[in-house]
Short mmCIF file of C-alpha atoms in Angstrom, two decimals:
data_model
loop_
_atom_site.label_atom_id
_atom_site.label_comp_id
_atom_site.label_asym_id
_atom_site.label_seq_id
_atom_site.Cartn_x
_atom_site.Cartn_y
_atom_site.Cartn_z
CA MET A 1 -0.15 0.77 -0.14
CA PRO A 2 1.35 3.76 -0.61
CA ILE A 3 0.66 4.50 2.99
CA ASP A 4 3.32 1.14 3.98
CA ASP A 5 5.84 2.44 1.30
CA PHE A 6 6.05 6.73 2.79
CA ILE A 7 6.17 4.91 6.97
CA THR A 8 8.98 3.16 5.86
CA SER A 9 10.62 5.64 4.09
CA ALA A 10 10.01 7.90 6.99
CA LEU A 11 11.71 5.94 9.00
CA ASN A 12 14.34 5.17 6.60
CA LEU A 13 13.60 0.70 6.54
CA PRO A 14 15.04 -0.64 4.13
CA SER A 15 12.26 -4.01 3.37
CA ASP A 16 14.96 -6.18 2.59
CA GLN A 17 14.25 -5.72 6.87
CA ILE A 18 10.70 -5.98 6.89
CA GLU A 19 8.98 -8.97 7.50
CA SER A 20 5.62 -7.71 8.09
CA ILE A 21 3.66 -3.85 7.89
CA SER A 22 -0.10 -3.18 8.15
CA THR A 23 -1.89 -0.25 9.02
CA VAL A 24 -5.39 0.42 10.73
CA LYS A 25 -7.22 4.02 11.10
CA ASP A 26 -8.91 3.89 14.92
CA ASN A 27 -10.48 6.61 16.53
CA GLY A 28 -8.34 9.39 14.05
CA THR A 29 -5.03 7.75 14.77
CA MET A 30 -2.86 5.60 12.31
CA ASN A 31 -1.99 2.50 14.05
CA VAL A 32 1.13 0.67 12.30
CA TYR A 33 1.74 -2.78 13.37
CA MET A 34 4.78 -4.37 11.97
CA THR A 35 7.66 -7.02 12.01
CA LEU A 36 11.47 -7.72 11.21
CA LYS A 37 12.60 -10.43 9.59
CA PRO A 38 14.75 -12.49 12.45
CA LYS A 39 18.14 -11.97 11.97
CA ASN A 40 21.27 -14.53 12.80
CA CYS A 41 22.62 -11.93 16.10
CA ASP A 42 25.21 -13.25 18.57
CA CYS A 43 24.64 -13.10 22.31
CA PRO A 44 25.94 -10.40 23.62
CA TYR A 45 27.29 -11.21 26.51
CA CYS A 46 29.04 -14.61 25.87
CA GLY A 47 29.05 -14.70 21.79
CA GLY A 48 27.22 -17.73 21.24
CA LYS A 49 24.26 -18.51 19.16
CA THR A 50 20.76 -17.49 19.80
CA LYS A 51 17.45 -18.22 19.10
CA SER A 52 14.21 -16.70 18.78
CA LYS A 53 11.98 -16.47 21.78
CA GLY A 54 8.79 -15.05 21.57
CA LEU A 55 7.45 -11.43 20.80
CA LYS A 56 6.82 -8.16 22.49
CA THR A 57 4.68 -5.12 21.46
CA ARG A 58 6.46 -1.77 22.06
CA LEU A 59 4.62 1.13 20.62
CA ILE A 60 5.99 3.91 19.53
CA ARG A 61 4.68 7.36 18.00
CA THR A 62 6.21 8.49 14.54
CA GLN A 63 6.05 11.64 12.49
CA ASP A 64 2.39 12.55 11.02
CA SER A 65 0.54 9.94 8.31
CA ALA A 66 -1.90 11.19 6.42
CA GLY A 67 -2.17 14.47 8.61
CA LEU A 68 -3.00 11.56 11.62
CA PRO A 69 -1.48 11.10 14.87
CA THR A 70 0.74 7.93 13.84
CA VAL A 71 2.18 5.30 16.21
CA ILE A 72 4.22 2.10 15.61
CA HIS A 73 3.49 -1.12 17.02
CA TRP A 74 7.07 -3.03 16.72
CA LYS A 75 6.41 -6.47 17.94
CA GLN A 76 9.91 -6.70 19.05
CA ARG A 77 11.81 -9.72 19.04
CA ARG A 78 13.48 -11.82 21.68
CA TYR A 79 15.90 -13.92 21.59
CA THR A 80 17.78 -15.76 23.64
CA CYS A 81 21.89 -18.03 24.42
CA LYS A 82 22.04 -21.36 23.52
CA ASP A 83 24.71 -21.44 25.45
CA CYS A 84 24.48 -19.04 28.69
CA GLY A 85 20.73 -19.06 28.69
CA ARG A 86 21.05 -15.29 28.86
CA SER A 87 18.30 -13.58 26.83
CA PHE A 88 17.95 -9.91 25.46
CA MET A 89 15.75 -8.05 23.05
CA GLU A 90 15.60 -7.09 19.18
CA ASN A 91 17.93 -4.17 18.29
CA ASN A 92 16.19 -0.94 18.20
CA ILE A 93 16.95 0.72 15.11
CA LEU A 94 13.46 2.37 15.30
CA ALA A 95 13.83 4.76 17.90
CA PRO A 96 17.13 5.77 20.28
CA ARG A 97 17.45 3.13 23.68
CA ASN A 98 14.75 3.54 26.55
CA MET A 99 12.91 5.85 24.22
CA THR A 100 9.99 5.81 22.60
CA SER A 101 10.10 8.56 18.99
CA THR A 102 11.20 7.67 16.11
CA TYR A 103 14.58 9.15 14.78
CA SER A 104 12.31 10.52 12.19
CA LEU A 105 10.16 12.19 14.72
CA LEU A 106 12.99 13.74 16.90
CA ASN A 107 14.71 15.51 13.87
CA GLN A 108 11.32 17.09 13.03
CA VAL A 109 11.48 18.49 17.02
CA VAL A 110 14.84 19.89 16.81
CA MET A 111 13.69 21.20 13.19
CA ASP A 112 10.85 22.93 14.53
CA LEU A 113 12.92 23.79 17.71
CA ARG A 114 15.33 25.69 15.01
CA ASN A 115 12.04 27.75 13.59
CA ILE A 116 12.01 30.89 17.24
CA ARG A 117 7.84 31.64 15.42
CA LEU A 118 7.12 28.55 16.98
CA SER A 119 6.66 28.34 20.75
CA LEU A 120 7.44 24.91 22.72
CA THR A 121 3.97 24.21 23.36
CA GLU A 122 2.92 24.50 19.88
CA ILE A 123 6.27 22.05 18.96
CA SER A 124 4.83 19.71 21.34
CA LYS A 125 1.40 19.70 19.56
CA ARG A 126 2.25 19.38 16.42
CA ALA A 127 4.42 16.43 17.58
CA HIS A 128 1.84 15.02 20.40
CA LEU A 129 3.71 15.08 23.11
CA SER A 130 3.62 16.55 26.31
CA LEU A 131 5.21 20.09 27.14
CA SER A 132 7.78 18.35 29.64
CA THR A 133 9.03 16.31 26.92
CA VAL A 134 10.01 18.63 24.14
CA GLU A 135 11.85 20.62 27.12
CA LEU A 136 13.73 18.01 28.28
CA TYR A 137 14.49 16.99 24.31
CA THR A 138 15.48 20.53 23.91
CA ASP A 139 17.90 20.57 26.72
CA SER A 140 19.51 17.26 26.04
CA PHE A 141 20.07 17.33 22.14
CA LEU A 142 20.73 21.55 21.74
CA GLN A 143 24.17 21.17 23.73
CA ILE A 144 26.08 24.36 22.92
CA PRO A 145 29.10 25.32 23.40
CA ARG A 146 30.70 28.94 23.65
CA GLN A 147 30.96 30.15 19.75
CA TYR A 148 34.48 31.64 18.85
CA LEU A 149 35.10 34.90 18.81
CA PRO A 150 34.38 36.66 15.43
CA THR A 151 36.53 39.08 13.09
CA ASN A 152 33.87 42.22 13.66
CA LEU A 153 31.61 41.39 16.58
CA GLY A 154 28.87 43.14 17.86
CA ILE A 155 28.04 43.64 21.82
CA ASP A 156 24.54 44.64 22.48
CA GLU A 157 21.37 44.02 25.08
CA LEU A 158 18.35 42.85 25.35
CA HIS A 159 16.09 43.61 28.58
CA SER A 160 14.27 40.52 30.09
CA ASP A 161 13.51 38.84 33.55
CA MET A 162 16.33 36.23 32.90
CA ALA A 163 18.90 38.30 33.59
CA LYS A 164 21.19 37.54 36.34
CA TYR A 165 23.79 39.11 39.10
CA GLY A 166 21.74 41.98 39.72
CA SER A 167 20.94 42.78 35.83
CA SER A 168 18.08 44.39 34.07
CA TYR A 169 19.99 42.92 30.24
CA LEU A 170 21.13 39.99 29.18
CA CYS A 171 23.77 40.25 26.36
CA ILE A 172 23.81 39.39 22.81
CA LEU A 173 27.02 39.15 21.21
CA THR A 174 26.76 38.22 17.72
CA ASP A 175 28.73 37.69 14.65
CA ASN A 176 28.39 41.16 12.22
CA ASP A 177 30.35 39.02 9.15
CA ASN A 178 28.55 35.88 8.77
CA ARG A 179 25.61 37.69 9.79
CA CYS A 180 24.49 35.61 13.06
CA LEU A 181 24.21 34.75 16.84
CA ILE A 182 26.87 34.04 18.92
CA ASP A 183 26.50 33.92 22.61
CA VAL A 184 23.55 35.26 25.06
CA LEU A 185 25.46 36.21 28.26
CA PRO A 186 22.94 36.31 31.59
CA SER A 187 24.20 39.81 32.52
CA ARG A 188 25.33 43.31 30.62
CA SER A 189 27.87 44.31 33.69
CA LYS A 190 31.48 44.96 33.78
CA HIS A 191 32.23 42.17 35.65
CA GLU A 192 30.54 39.35 33.87
CA LEU A 193 31.78 40.42 31.10
CA SER A 194 34.82 40.26 32.38
CA LYS A 195 34.85 36.79 33.51
CA TYR A 196 33.59 35.47 30.12
CA PHE A 197 36.18 37.26 28.12
CA GLU A 198 39.11 36.92 30.93
CA ALA A 199 37.74 33.15 30.04
CA ILE A 200 38.36 33.10 26.02
CA PRO A 201 42.26 32.74 24.78
CA LYS A 202 44.37 36.08 24.30
CA SER A 203 45.16 34.10 20.89
CA GLU A 204 41.53 34.26 19.92
CA ARG A 205 40.64 37.74 21.52
CA ASP A 206 43.74 39.04 19.70
CA ALA A 207 41.42 37.64 16.57
CA VAL A 208 38.55 40.55 16.56
CA LEU A 209 39.64 43.30 14.62
CA TYR A 210 35.93 45.32 14.85
CA VAL A 211 33.49 45.14 17.51
CA THR A 212 30.71 47.75 17.27
CA MET A 213 28.08 49.00 20.25
CA ASP A 214 25.60 51.12 21.67
CA MET A 215 27.20 53.94 23.93
CA TRP A 216 27.14 51.64 27.61
CA GLN A 217 30.94 52.18 29.54
CA PRO A 218 31.49 49.05 30.82
CA TYR A 219 31.39 47.09 27.06
CA LYS A 220 34.58 49.61 26.24
CA ASP A 221 35.71 49.31 29.22
CA VAL A 222 35.89 45.45 28.15
CA ILE A 223 36.50 45.40 25.40
CA GLN A 224 39.47 47.94 25.48
CA LYS A 225 41.42 45.28 27.88
CA TYR A 226 40.78 42.02 26.61
CA CYS A 227 40.52 42.81 22.72
CA GLN A 228 43.56 45.08 22.42
CA LYS A 229 43.89 45.67 18.83
CA ALA A 230 40.49 45.70 18.24
CA VAL A 231 38.70 47.99 16.84
CA ILE A 232 35.45 50.17 18.39
CA SER A 233 32.52 51.40 16.94
CA VAL A 234 29.14 53.17 18.55
CA ASP A 235 26.66 52.77 16.27
CA SER A 236 25.75 55.24 14.35
CA PHE A 237 21.90 54.41 15.09
CA HIS A 238 22.12 55.81 18.92
CA VAL A 239 24.18 58.64 18.33
CA ILE A 240 20.87 59.66 16.60
CA GLU A 241 18.25 58.56 18.44
CA ASN A 242 20.15 60.34 21.23
CA LEU A 243 20.08 62.94 19.80
CA SER A 244 16.12 62.79 18.79
CA ASP A 245 15.14 63.23 22.25
CA ASP A 246 17.48 65.95 23.14
CA PHE A 247 15.82 67.51 20.10
CA SER A 248 11.93 66.06 21.28
CA LYS A 249 12.11 66.77 25.66
CA LEU A 250 13.42 70.85 23.57
CA ARG A 251 10.26 70.78 21.00
CA ILE A 252 8.59 69.62 24.30
CA ASP A 253 8.49 72.06 26.70
CA ILE A 254 8.51 74.61 23.79
CA MET A 255 4.77 73.37 22.82
CA ASN A 256 3.97 73.73 26.97
CA GLN A 257 4.90 77.28 27.21
CA GLN A 258 1.84 78.12 24.45
CA PRO A 259 -1.39 78.89 25.10
CA TYR A 260 -3.00 76.52 24.32
CA GLN A 261 -5.41 76.07 21.34
CA SER A 262 -2.80 78.39 19.82
CA ALA A 263 -1.59 78.37 16.43
CA GLY A 264 1.70 78.42 18.13
CA TYR A 265 0.62 74.70 20.85
CA TYR A 266 -1.36 73.39 17.51
CA LEU A 267 1.05 73.09 15.49
CA LEU A 268 3.76 71.36 18.14
CA LYS A 269 1.15 69.22 18.70
CA LYS A 270 0.02 67.63 15.32
CA TRP A 271 3.11 68.42 12.84
CA HIS A 272 6.53 68.43 14.96
CA TRP A 273 6.81 65.27 12.64
CA LEU A 274 7.46 67.54 9.99
CA LEU A 275 10.84 67.85 11.61
CA GLU A 276 11.33 64.21 13.40
CA LYS A 277 10.58 62.32 9.65
CA ASP A 278 12.76 63.03 6.05
CA ILE A 279 9.62 63.62 3.63
CA ASP A 280 8.51 65.64 0.53
CA LEU A 281 6.98 69.45 1.30
CA ASP A 282 6.39 69.85 -1.75
CA ASN A 283 2.57 67.60 -1.15
CA GLU A 284 0.14 68.99 -2.95
CA PRO A 285 -1.97 71.23 -0.81
CA GLN A 286 -4.94 70.10 1.48
CA TYR A 287 -7.27 72.32 3.26
CA ASN A 288 -6.72 73.12 7.84
CA GLY A 289 -9.25 73.42 9.70
CA TYR A 290 -7.45 75.17 11.77
CA PHE A 291 -5.87 77.36 9.80
CA ARG A 292 -9.11 78.04 6.99
CA LYS A 293 -7.22 77.33 4.65
CA LYS A 294 -5.47 74.59 2.45
CA MET A 295 -1.24 74.57 2.43
CA ASN A 296 1.05 72.48 1.81
CA TYR A 297 3.89 70.47 4.11
CA ARG A 298 5.81 72.83 3.46
CA GLU A 299 4.21 75.79 4.38
CA ILE A 300 2.78 74.02 7.49
CA TYR A 301 6.96 73.39 8.03
CA ASN A 302 7.85 77.25 7.49
CA LEU A 303 5.26 77.72 10.82
CA LEU A 304 6.74 75.97 13.03
CA LEU A 305 10.24 77.35 12.13
CA GLN A 306 9.18 80.66 13.23
CA ILE A 307 7.62 79.57 16.61
CA ASN A 308 10.63 80.01 18.61
CA PRO A 309 14.08 80.53 17.85
CA ASP A 310 16.02 77.86 19.96
CA LEU A 311 13.54 75.95 18.35
CA THR A 312 15.45 76.87 14.45
CA LEU A 313 18.42 76.54 15.81
CA ALA A 314 17.80 72.71 17.28
CA TYR A 315 16.99 71.32 14.36
CA GLN A 316 19.27 73.37 11.59
CA LEU A 317 21.99 71.46 14.56
CA LYS A 318 20.00 68.22 14.19
CA GLU A 319 19.48 68.34 10.58
CA MET A 320 23.71 68.76 10.35
CA TYR A 321 23.86 66.08 12.36
CA ARG A 322 21.88 64.03 10.77
CA SER A 323 23.91 64.92 7.08
CA PHE A 324 27.65 64.58 9.18
CA ASN A 325 26.26 61.59 9.29
CA GLN A 326 25.15 60.56 6.27
CA LYS A 327 27.59 61.64 3.94
CA ALA A 328 30.54 61.85 5.39
CA THR A 329 33.46 59.54 4.77
CA GLU A 330 36.01 56.87 6.37
CA PHE A 331 38.86 60.38 4.74
CA ASP A 332 36.51 63.19 5.68
CA CYS A 333 34.60 62.06 8.66
CA LYS A 334 37.18 63.11 11.29
CA ASP A 335 37.30 67.37 10.09
CA ARG A 336 32.98 67.32 9.09
CA PHE A 337 33.09 65.60 13.16
CA ASN A 338 35.02 68.93 14.66
CA LEU A 339 32.91 71.39 12.36
CA VAL A 340 29.96 70.61 13.64
CA LEU A 341 30.79 69.95 17.35
CA GLU A 342 31.85 73.29 17.12
CA GLU A 343 28.74 75.03 16.25
CA PHE A 344 27.19 72.58 18.59
CA ILE A 345 29.12 74.35 21.78
CA LYS A 346 29.30 77.45 19.96
CA SER A 347 25.12 77.65 20.10
CA ASP A 348 25.36 76.83 24.06
CA LEU A 349 21.25 74.75 23.98
CA PRO A 350 21.10 74.08 27.26
CA CYS A 351 19.36 71.22 25.67
CA TYR A 352 22.01 70.50 23.94
CA ARG A 353 24.81 69.66 26.50
CA ASN A 354 24.15 66.20 27.10
CA PHE A 355 24.56 65.22 23.98
CA GLN A 356 27.32 67.52 23.06
CA GLN A 357 29.22 65.36 26.24
CA LEU A 358 28.57 62.62 24.42
CA LEU A 359 30.36 64.36 20.97
CA SER A 360 32.96 64.62 23.50
CA THR A 361 33.56 61.15 25.20
CA TRP A 362 32.89 59.07 22.41
CA LYS A 363 34.40 61.02 19.44
CA SER A 364 37.08 58.42 18.45
CA GLU A 365 34.28 55.38 18.59
CA ILE A 366 31.50 57.41 16.78
CA LEU A 367 34.98 57.91 13.42
CA ASN A 368 35.45 54.13 13.70
CA SER A 369 31.87 53.79 12.81
CA PHE A 370 32.77 54.65 9.18
CA THR A 371 35.29 52.23 8.53
CA HIS A 372 34.89 49.88 6.26
CA THR A 373 35.10 46.08 6.60
CA SER A 374 35.97 43.50 4.35
CA GLU A 375 32.12 43.23 3.20
CA ASP A 376 32.09 46.98 2.50
CA ARG A 377 30.03 47.85 4.96
CA ARG A 378 29.90 51.11 7.82
CA GLN A 379 29.94 49.74 9.89
CA SER A 380 26.89 49.17 12.95
CA ASN A 381 24.80 47.79 15.24
CA ALA A 382 21.83 46.64 12.78
CA LEU A 383 22.53 42.81 12.93
CA ALA A 384 21.87 43.03 17.02
CA GLU A 385 18.91 45.16 16.83
CA ASN A 386 18.02 42.77 13.64
CA ILE A 387 18.83 39.83 16.22
CA ASN A 388 16.88 41.61 19.50
CA GLY A 389 14.03 41.86 17.81
CA GLN A 390 14.09 38.24 16.84
CA LEU A 391 14.60 37.83 20.43
CA ARG A 392 11.89 39.68 21.31
CA VAL A 393 9.56 37.71 19.04
CA LEU A 394 10.58 34.12 21.09
CA ILE A 395 10.05 36.08 23.97
CA ALA A 396 6.07 36.53 23.03
CA VAL A 397 5.47 33.65 20.95
CA SER A 398 6.42 31.64 24.14
CA ASN A 399 4.48 34.00 26.27
CA GLY A 400 7.48 34.86 28.16
CA TYR A 401 10.73 32.58 29.51
CA SER A 402 12.17 32.09 32.30
CA ASN A 403 14.97 29.91 32.66
CA PHE A 404 18.21 31.33 30.98
CA LEU A 405 19.87 27.97 29.81
CA ARG A 406 16.98 26.89 27.85
CA PHE A 407 16.50 29.66 26.15
CA ARG A 408 20.38 31.21 25.82
CA ALA A 409 19.89 27.24 23.63
CA ARG A 410 16.96 28.45 21.03
CA ALA A 411 18.11 31.78 20.52
CA ILE A 412 21.58 30.67 19.38
CA PHE A 413 20.36 27.29 17.16
CA GLY A 414 16.95 29.44 15.93
CA LEU A 415 19.33 32.23 14.56
CA ASN A 416 22.98 30.81 14.01
CA LYS A 417 23.10 28.33 11.06
CA HIS A 418 26.65 26.90 11.90
CA VAL A 419 24.81 25.71 14.97
CA THR A 420 24.27 21.31 14.87
CA TYR A 421 22.88 18.84 17.43
CA THR A 422 22.90 15.91 18.20
CA ILE A 423 19.99 13.06 19.33
CA THR A 424 21.39 11.20 22.04
CA ASP A 425 19.89 8.35 24.17
CA THR A 426 21.49 10.09 27.26
CA LEU A 427 18.27 12.15 28.65
CA PHE A 428 19.01 15.44 31.24
CA SER A 429 17.17 19.02 32.27
CA ASN A 430 17.87 22.05 32.78
CA LYS A 431 14.59 22.76 35.20
CA ARG A 432 15.23 25.54 37.39
CA THR A 433 15.64 24.13 41.02
CA GLY A 434 13.04 26.37 43.20
CA ARG A 435 12.84 27.39 46.12
CA SER A 436 12.09 24.63 49.24
CA ARG A 437 8.17 24.42 50.35
CA GLY A 438 9.60 24.06 53.92
CA HIS A 439 6.65 22.02 56.76
CA TYR A 440 3.58 22.05 56.09
CA SER A 441 1.11 20.99 58.79
CA LYS A 442 -2.26 21.01 58.57
#
C-alpha cells in the first residue's frame, strides 16, 4: 500500500528488513503494525548462538501520516542464548534506547526548535508529545558550547527578567560578518563580561579586529582590556537616537509654554513630525481646518520654524549632524565631525549639553563607525538590533521565558545556522532549582 511505503520511507527502513507491515486507522490515529525479519545475532554476553523466543509489542510514536497521529506497534523479538541461557531484546533501529519516539519524529522536533516563531507548546502539539518531554529533548539535544569569537563582533543588550546577578539586561553577542548570533550572556555587567572574556584564550581575543556597540561604558572598558587589537565603533543609530530625544524634549518644553489652542501649540502638537522625518514637503495643498485654508507641508514646516528661535537653532543643528552622519566618509569624517561639534558648542543650547558631552566622550568610536570592513559595509549594530527583535518574538510567542539556559540554547540554535544538534539517548533537564517549600502542617 502507498501509506506503507510512505511510513517505511519516513523511518528509513529498507524493505528487505520488514517481515510484515499493516496500517489501521482507528479513532483518528494511524496505527502501524510492524514486524522485522529475524536475524542471526550472537549473544552480547558470551558470543554464543541464539534463537528467537517470542515477541513483545512496543508502542513507538512517529511523524504524522496522512495528517493523522501515527503510532507504530512494533513486535520486538526476544532472543535466548543457547549456551549461557541469557535473553535479550532485538536491537531497536527505530528509536534511541529507552525512548518511545522514532528518529524521524525527534528530527522533526529539533527542526521545529530552529523556528523561533514556534513555542515549545506548539512544537509539542505538532509532535503529539507532552510539553515536559519537548523541554527534556531541548535540553538534551541542544548542547550549545561557547562559539569562537568572530573577527567583527557586535555587542548589544536585551531587557529581560531572565537577567542575573542584579542586572536587568541580557548581553547579546553577534557575528557581524557571518550575520548570526554567537552567544547570550545572563548579564551585561562589567564583572560578568570580564569573566566571560577572561576565560577565552588571548590568541582568540586578539583575532577580534572590529567591535560595534552602543554607548554602554562597561562594553568599552572590557573590550579595551581583553580585545586590545579591536577597533571599537559606536552604532550611529544610538547617537542619532540620543540627539532626537534631546530635540523632542526641547520641542515639548516649548509647546507647553504656548497658550493652549494657540497656533504654536497646535503646530507643535499635531505637526511636529515634519521636523523629525524625511518627507517631501512640496505635496499637493490640502485644506487645514485650524488655519481654514489649503496648505502644503512646506508652509506648515515654515510656520513651525517661526515659533521659537531656540527650536529653529536646535533643528538646524540636528539636521547638520544627520547630514554629517549620512554623507561623511572614512577619509573626511574627522574634519566634518570637528565642524559639527564646534557648532554645537557655539550654540550653547542647554538641551544639547548632554549630547555635546556624548560627542566629546565617544568621538573616536563615532569616527571609527565610518570604517568599512572587508564586505564594504559601514560599521553598525544593525544586525544586533535585528537579532534583538527576533529574540523578542521568541519570548513573545512563548508567553515569556524564565529558564535562561533553555532560552540561550533555543536562541543560538535558531539564529545561527552553523550550530548543529545531537540526538542522544542520554537525557537530562536544565530545570531550575526552586526554593524548598519548607514544613507543612495542617
